[in-house]
Amino acid sequence: MVQRSWEDWSPTLLLGTLNEQRPENQSGIDRRGFEWFYWQRKVSSGHITLKGQTSQVNSVAFSPDGQRIASASQDMTVKVWDAATGQETLTLKGHISQVNSVAFSPDGQRLASASQ
């Protein structure tokens, strides 16, 4: 269940499952094995996986303020993500070939992409 919650990026369910196994929630009995500690470290690391591109990602850029991430993909799309949550906020379509590069303007107001 924890693996599936991670793959689906369901943080509420994932953290809830981990918290259920704490000794204080198990009548004082510590049933946690190495797996629990592995997932706890993984969740606490701050790493998130951005899922949504259907093909190889060729370029990634952070906005100047660090709040957004843009990705350019061989699936001919550019996606914009919320850097804090990993949630996709925008998909840009229109390229007729793979997108090779993406970049934010210095003020973060514009996004440029390049295709073959």
Tab-separated table of N, CA and C in Angstrom:
chain	number	residue	atom	x	y	z
A	1	MET	N	0.818	-1.188	0.000
A	1	MET	CA	0.000	0.000	0.000
A	1	MET	C	0.868	1.259	0.000
A	2	VAL	N	1.971	1.222	0.732
A	2	VAL	CA	2.847	2.388	0.793
A	2	VAL	C	3.463	2.651	-0.572
A	3	GLN	N	3.931	1.596	-1.247
A	3	GLN	CA	4.519	1.738	-2.581
A	3	GLN	C	3.515	2.371	-3.535
A	4	ARG	N	2.294	1.893	-3.504
A	4	ARG	CA	1.255	2.423	-4.402
A	4	ARG	C	0.970	3.893	-4.082
A	5	SER	N	0.939	4.249	-2.820
A	5	SER	CA	0.713	5.645	-2.429
A	5	SER	C	1.845	6.525	-2.936
A	6	TRP	N	3.071	6.009	-2.897
A	6	TRP	CA	4.234	6.764	-3.399
A	6	TRP	C	4.108	6.959	-4.906
A	7	GLU	N	3.800	5.888	-5.630
A	7	GLU	CA	3.695	5.967	-7.085
A	7	GLU	C	2.579	6.905	-7.519
A	8	ASP	N	1.486	6.928	-6.790
A	8	ASP	CA	0.351	7.803	-7.102
A	8	ASP	C	0.524	9.193	-6.508
A	9	TRP	N	1.597	9.386	-5.759
A	9	TRP	CA	1.873	10.591	-4.978
A	9	TRP	C	0.618	11.037	-4.232
A	10	SER	N	0.276	10.171	-3.296
A	10	SER	CA	-0.833	10.434	-2.389
A	10	SER	C	-0.243	10.633	-0.997
A	11	PRO	N	0.323	11.822	-0.719
A	11	PRO	CA	1.042	12.016	0.530
A	11	PRO	C	0.195	11.821	1.779
A	12	THR	N	-1.059	12.188	1.745
A	12	THR	CA	-1.911	12.026	2.926
A	12	THR	C	-2.064	10.554	3.271
A	13	LEU	N	-2.354	9.736	2.271
A	13	LEU	CA	-2.502	8.298	2.494
A	13	LEU	C	-1.172	7.673	2.911
A	14	LEU	N	-0.093	8.065	2.258
A	14	LEU	CA	1.232	7.529	2.571
A	14	LEU	C	1.636	7.828	4.008
A	15	LEU	N	1.529	9.083	4.403
A	15	LEU	CA	1.899	9.453	5.770
A	15	LEU	C	0.968	8.827	6.802
A	16	GLY	N	-0.313	8.726	6.452
A	16	GLY	CA	-1.269	8.089	7.359
A	16	GLY	C	-0.928	6.626	7.606
A	17	THR	N	-0.554	5.936	6.534
A	17	THR	CA	-0.172	4.528	6.654
A	17	THR	C	1.073	4.371	7.524
A	18	LEU	N	2.059	5.225	7.316
A	18	LEU	CA	3.275	5.168	8.136
A	18	LEU	C	2.966	5.486	9.601
A	19	ASN	N	2.152	6.508	9.828
A	19	ASN	CA	1.836	6.898	11.204
A	19	ASN	C	1.056	5.823	11.956
A	20	GLU	N	0.230	5.052	11.236
A	20	GLU	CA	-0.519	3.963	11.880
A	20	GLU	C	0.414	2.940	12.508
A	21	GLN	N	1.627	2.818	11.991
A	21	GLN	CA	2.562	1.795	12.467
A	21	GLN	C	3.462	2.260	13.609
A	22	ARG	N	3.343	3.506	14.006
A	22	ARG	CA	4.144	3.982	15.141
A	22	ARG	C	3.706	3.247	16.408
A	23	PRO	N	4.656	2.980	17.316
A	23	PRO	CA	4.307	2.235	18.545
A	23	PRO	C	3.149	2.853	19.318
A	24	GLU	N	3.072	4.165	19.387
A	24	GLU	CA	1.978	4.798	20.138
A	24	GLU	C	0.609	4.530	19.513
A	25	ASN	N	0.588	4.104	18.248
A	25	ASN	CA	-0.671	3.768	17.574
A	25	ASN	C	-0.880	2.256	17.474
A	26	GLN	N	0.023	1.495	18.091
A	26	GLN	CA	-0.044	0.031	18.058
A	26	GLN	C	0.014	-0.537	19.480
A	27	SER	N	-0.663	0.119	20.397
A	27	SER	CA	-0.697	-0.313	21.810
A	27	SER	C	0.696	-0.440	22.406
A	28	GLY	N	1.601	0.439	21.968
A	28	GLY	CA	2.950	0.443	22.513
A	28	GLY	C	3.894	-0.576	21.903
A	29	ILE	N	3.403	-1.393	20.984
A	29	ILE	CA	4.240	-2.424	20.363
A	29	ILE	C	4.861	-1.848	19.090
A	30	ASP	N	6.187	-2.019	18.970
A	30	ASP	CA	6.894	-1.518	17.783
A	30	ASP	C	7.006	-2.633	16.757
A	31	ARG	N	6.163	-2.574	15.747
A	31	ARG	CA	6.141	-3.588	14.689
A	31	ARG	C	6.887	-3.127	13.444
A	32	ARG	N	7.529	-1.982	13.536
A	32	ARG	CA	8.180	-1.415	12.353
A	32	ARG	C	9.461	-2.177	12.012
A	33	GLY	N	9.597	-2.530	10.739
A	33	GLY	CA	10.813	-3.150	10.246
A	33	GLY	C	11.608	-2.143	9.427
A	34	PHE	N	12.633	-2.620	8.747
A	34	PHE	CA	13.476	-1.714	7.970
A	34	PHE	C	12.681	-0.984	6.893
A	35	GLU	N	11.609	-1.630	6.402
A	35	GLU	CA	10.800	-1.004	5.354
A	35	GLU	C	10.180	0.304	5.837
A	36	TRP	N	9.700	0.313	7.064
A	36	TRP	CA	9.072	1.518	7.599
A	36	TRP	C	10.086	2.663	7.610
A	37	PHE	N	11.299	2.373	8.065
A	37	PHE	CA	12.325	3.406	8.152
A	37	PHE	C	12.784	3.856	6.759
A	38	TYR	N	12.808	2.914	5.814
A	38	TYR	CA	13.130	3.260	4.429
A	38	TYR	C	12.122	4.269	3.897
A	39	TRP	N	10.824	3.970	4.032
A	39	TRP	CA	9.789	4.865	3.508
A	39	TRP	C	9.758	6.191	4.264
A	40	GLN	N	9.997	6.142	5.548
A	40	GLN	CA	10.016	7.383	6.333
A	40	GLN	C	11.132	8.301	5.826
A	41	ARG	N	12.322	7.745	5.575
A	41	ARG	CA	13.435	8.551	5.042
A	41	ARG	C	13.090	9.070	3.651
A	42	LYS	N	12.494	8.228	2.842
A	42	LYS	CA	12.159	8.621	1.467
A	42	LYS	C	11.152	9.775	1.468
A	43	VAL	N	10.152	9.691	2.314
A	43	VAL	CA	9.135	10.748	2.400
A	43	VAL	C	9.744	12.023	2.970
A	44	SER	N	10.638	11.891	3.923
A	44	SER	CA	11.227	13.056	4.585
A	44	SER	C	12.337	13.709	3.787
A	45	SER	N	12.775	13.083	2.704
A	45	SER	CA	13.917	13.590	1.939
A	45	SER	C	13.595	14.851	1.164
A	46	GLY	N	12.316	15.105	0.921
A	46	GLY	CA	11.944	16.272	0.140
A	46	GLY	C	11.938	16.011	-1.356
A	47	HIS	N	12.299	14.818	-1.777
A	47	HIS	CA	12.288	14.477	-3.196
A	47	HIS	C	10.878	14.133	-3.634
A	48	ILE	N	10.514	14.612	-4.795
A	48	ILE	CA	9.236	14.244	-5.374
A	48	ILE	C	9.461	13.871	-6.836
A	49	THR	N	8.611	13.039	-7.340
A	49	THR	CA	8.674	12.639	-8.739
A	49	THR	C	7.559	13.343	-9.482
A	50	LEU	N	7.930	14.007	-10.568
A	50	LEU	CA	6.946	14.683	-11.403
A	50	LEU	C	6.498	13.706	-12.471
A	51	LYS	N	5.226	13.374	-12.451
A	51	LYS	CA	4.694	12.419	-13.414
A	51	LYS	C	3.674	13.108	-14.305
A	52	GLY	N	3.753	12.824	-15.581
A	52	GLY	CA	2.800	13.411	-16.509
A	52	GLY	C	3.284	13.369	-17.942
A	53	GLN	N	4.578	13.528	-18.149
A	53	GLN	CA	5.115	13.421	-19.510
A	53	GLN	C	4.980	11.967	-19.931
A	54	THR	N	4.634	11.742	-21.189
A	54	THR	CA	4.450	10.374	-21.674
A	54	THR	C	5.653	9.856	-22.442
A	55	SER	N	6.703	10.656	-22.511
A	55	SER	CA	7.920	10.247	-23.197
A	55	SER	C	9.107	10.882	-22.480
A	56	GLN	N	10.299	10.662	-23.023
A	56	GLN	CA	11.533	11.172	-22.410
A	56	GLN	C	11.491	12.689	-22.230
A	57	VAL	N	11.994	13.142	-21.094
A	57	VAL	CA	12.110	14.579	-20.830
A	57	VAL	C	13.496	15.024	-21.277
A	58	ASN	N	13.543	16.079	-22.105
A	58	ASN	CA	14.795	16.562	-22.671
A	58	ASN	C	15.388	17.750	-21.929
A	59	SER	N	14.545	18.500	-21.228
A	59	SER	CA	15.022	19.713	-20.568
A	59	SER	C	14.116	20.049	-19.396
A	60	VAL	N	14.720	20.600	-18.348
A	60	VAL	CA	13.982	21.032	-17.162
A	60	VAL	C	14.533	22.376	-16.734
A	61	ALA	N	13.643	23.282	-16.289
A	61	ALA	CA	14.091	24.597	-15.821
A	61	ALA	C	13.278	25.014	-14.610
A	62	PHE	N	13.955	25.615	-13.621
A	62	PHE	CA	13.282	26.226	-12.479
A	62	PHE	C	12.993	27.680	-12.803
A	63	SER	N	11.853	28.168	-12.353
A	63	SER	CA	11.564	29.594	-12.482
A	63	SER	C	12.524	30.356	-11.577
A	64	PRO	N	12.797	31.626	-11.891
A	64	PRO	CA	13.736	32.398	-11.073
A	64	PRO	C	13.374	32.450	-9.588
A	65	ASP	N	12.078	32.423	-9.264
A	65	ASP	CA	11.675	32.466	-7.857
A	65	ASP	C	11.650	31.076	-7.214
A	66	GLY	N	11.931	30.030	-8.000
A	66	GLY	CA	11.974	28.669	-7.481
A	66	GLY	C	10.625	28.040	-7.215
A	67	GLN	N	9.541	28.699	-7.616
A	67	GLN	CA	8.202	28.187	-7.311
A	67	GLN	C	7.639	27.265	-8.383
A	68	ARG	N	8.208	27.308	-9.586
A	68	ARG	CA	7.700	26.487	-10.681
A	68	ARG	C	8.843	25.737	-11.354
A	69	ILE	N	8.490	24.616	-11.955
A	69	ILE	CA	9.421	23.829	-12.753
A	69	ILE	C	8.756	23.617	-14.106
A	70	ALA	N	9.510	23.796	-15.175
A	70	ALA	CA	9.006	23.518	-16.517
A	70	ALA	C	9.795	22.355	-17.093
A	71	SER	N	9.113	21.495	-17.838
A	71	SER	CA	9.791	20.363	-18.472
A	71	SER	C	9.404	20.301	-19.946
A	72	ALA	N	10.389	19.960	-20.778
A	72	ALA	CA	10.197	19.818	-22.223
A	72	ALA	C	10.389	18.354	-22.571
A	73	SER	N	9.496	17.812	-23.386
A	73	SER	CA	9.501	16.374	-23.599
A	73	SER	C	9.428	15.981	-25.065
A	74	GLN	N	9.826	14.738	-25.308
A	74	GLN	CA	9.678	14.166	-26.643
A	74	GLN	C	8.219	13.934	-26.990
A	75	ASP	N	7.317	14.032	-26.013
A	75	ASP	CA	5.890	13.856	-26.314
A	75	ASP	C	5.265	15.127	-26.899
A	76	MET	N	6.118	16.102	-27.269
A	76	MET	CA	5.733	17.352	-27.938
A	76	MET	C	5.000	18.320	-27.013
A	77	THR	N	5.177	18.175	-25.707
A	77	THR	CA	4.537	19.087	-24.764
A	77	THR	C	5.563	19.734	-23.846
A	78	VAL	N	5.138	20.851	-23.274
A	78	VAL	CA	5.849	21.505	-22.179
A	78	VAL	C	4.887	21.481	-21.010
A	79	LYS	N	5.368	21.055	-19.863
A	79	LYS	CA	4.524	21.033	-18.666
A	79	LYS	C	5.137	21.949	-17.617
A	80	VAL	N	4.263	22.582	-16.842
A	80	VAL	CA	4.693	23.438	-15.742
A	80	VAL	C	4.141	22.825	-14.462
A	81	TRP	N	5.002	22.776	-13.442
A	81	TRP	CA	4.694	22.110	-12.183
A	81	TRP	C	4.881	23.078	-11.024
A	82	ASP	N	4.129	22.888	-9.971
A	82	ASP	CA	4.351	23.594	-8.715
A	82	ASP	C	5.519	22.905	-8.032
A	83	ALA	N	6.608	23.606	-7.796
A	83	ALA	CA	7.827	22.995	-7.250
A	83	ALA	C	7.635	22.478	-5.829
A	84	ALA	N	6.756	23.075	-5.068
A	84	ALA	CA	6.563	22.653	-3.672
A	84	ALA	C	5.742	21.376	-3.570
A	85	THR	N	4.720	21.248	-4.412
A	85	THR	CA	3.799	20.121	-4.294
A	85	THR	C	4.000	19.050	-5.359
A	86	GLY	N	4.642	19.407	-6.472
A	86	GLY	CA	4.786	18.472	-7.580
A	86	GLY	C	3.549	18.359	-8.443
A	87	GLN	N	2.559	19.192	-8.195
A	87	GLN	CA	1.323	19.160	-8.971
A	87	GLN	C	1.516	19.859	-10.311
A	88	GLU	N	1.030	19.226	-11.367
A	88	GLU	CA	1.068	19.824	-12.702
A	88	GLU	C	0.074	20.976	-12.738
A	89	THR	N	0.522	22.144	-13.206
A	89	THR	CA	-0.364	23.307	-13.259
A	89	THR	C	-0.723	23.728	-14.679
A	90	LEU	N	0.061	23.273	-15.662
A	90	LEU	CA	-0.175	23.727	-17.029
A	90	LEU	C	0.478	22.763	-18.005
A	91	THR	N	-0.206	22.478	-19.109
A	91	THR	CA	0.380	21.724	-20.215
A	91	THR	C	0.258	22.591	-21.464
A	92	LEU	N	1.400	22.803	-22.117
A	92	LEU	CA	1.434	23.592	-23.346
A	92	LEU	C	1.641	22.653	-24.522
A	93	LYS	N	0.742	22.746	-25.499
A	93	LYS	CA	0.807	21.912	-26.700
A	93	LYS	C	0.941	22.828	-27.910
A	94	GLY	N	1.422	22.299	-28.997
A	94	GLY	CA	1.522	23.087	-30.214
A	94	GLY	C	2.753	22.753	-31.037
A	95	HIS	N	3.773	22.209	-30.391
A	95	HIS	CA	4.939	21.779	-31.151
A	95	HIS	C	4.548	20.588	-32.013
A	96	ILE	N	5.160	20.478	-33.186
A	96	ILE	CA	4.863	19.347	-34.070
A	96	ILE	C	5.990	18.314	-34.060
A	97	SER	N	6.940	18.506	-33.175
A	97	SER	CA	8.032	17.559	-32.979
A	97	SER	C	8.428	17.617	-31.508
A	98	GLN	N	9.370	16.772	-31.119
A	98	GLN	CA	9.791	16.756	-29.722
A	98	GLN	C	10.301	18.118	-29.284
A	99	VAL	N	10.071	18.442	-28.024
A	99	VAL	CA	10.536	19.710	-27.462
A	99	VAL	C	11.894	19.438	-26.819
A	100	ASN	N	12.901	20.198	-27.242
A	100	ASN	CA	14.271	19.943	-26.807
A	100	ASN	C	14.723	20.807	-25.641
A	101	SER	N	14.125	21.978	-25.487
A	101	SER	CA	14.631	22.900	-24.476
A	101	SER	C	13.501	23.771	-23.947
A	102	VAL	N	13.666	24.199	-22.705
A	102	VAL	CA	12.699	25.092	-22.072
A	102	VAL	C	13.463	26.025	-21.134
A	103	ALA	N	13.022	27.292	-21.068
A	103	ALA	CA	13.695	28.272	-20.199
A	103	ALA	C	12.715	29.358	-19.788
A	104	PHE	N	12.847	29.818	-18.547
A	104	PHE	CA	12.067	30.949	-18.055
A	104	PHE	C	12.813	32.239	-18.368
A	105	SER	N	12.070	33.316	-18.566
A	105	SER	CA	12.695	34.629	-18.692
A	105	SER	C	13.235	35.030	-17.319
A	106	PRO	N	14.177	35.975	-17.264
A	106	PRO	CA	14.752	36.369	-15.984
A	106	PRO	C	13.717	36.837	-14.949
A	107	ASP	N	12.620	37.438	-15.419
A	107	ASP	CA	11.600	37.886	-14.467
A	107	ASP	C	10.566	36.790	-14.159
A	108	GLY	N	10.682	35.638	-14.824
A	108	GLY	CA	9.783	34.514	-14.581
A	108	GLY	C	8.402	34.670	-15.182
A	109	GLN	N	8.178	35.714	-15.957
A	109	GLN	CA	6.853	35.972	-16.520
A	109	GLN	C	6.593	35.236	-17.836
A	110	ARG	N	7.672	34.828	-18.513
A	110	ARG	CA	7.535	34.156	-19.798
A	110	ARG	C	8.305	32.847	-19.787
A	111	LEU	N	7.866	31.968	-20.682
A	111	LEU	CA	8.493	30.667	-20.812
A	111	LEU	C	8.774	30.444	-22.288
A	112	ALA	N	9.989	30.065	-22.635
A	112	ALA	CA	10.350	29.794	-24.026
A	112	ALA	C	10.641	28.313	-24.166
A	113	SER	N	10.260	27.768	-25.337
A	113	SER	CA	10.561	26.378	-25.612
A	113	SER	C	11.061	26.269	-27.048
A	114	ALA	N	11.902	25.273	-27.292
A	114	ALA	CA	12.465	25.056	-28.622
A	114	ALA	C	12.243	23.618	-29.028
A	115	SER	N	11.906	23.451	-30.315
A	115	SER	CA	11.603	22.134	-30.856
A	115	SER	C	12.469	21.881	-32.089
A	116	GLN	N	12.464	20.637	-32.544
A	116	GLN	CA	13.223	20.319	-33.745
A	116	GLN	C	12.540	20.900	-34.967
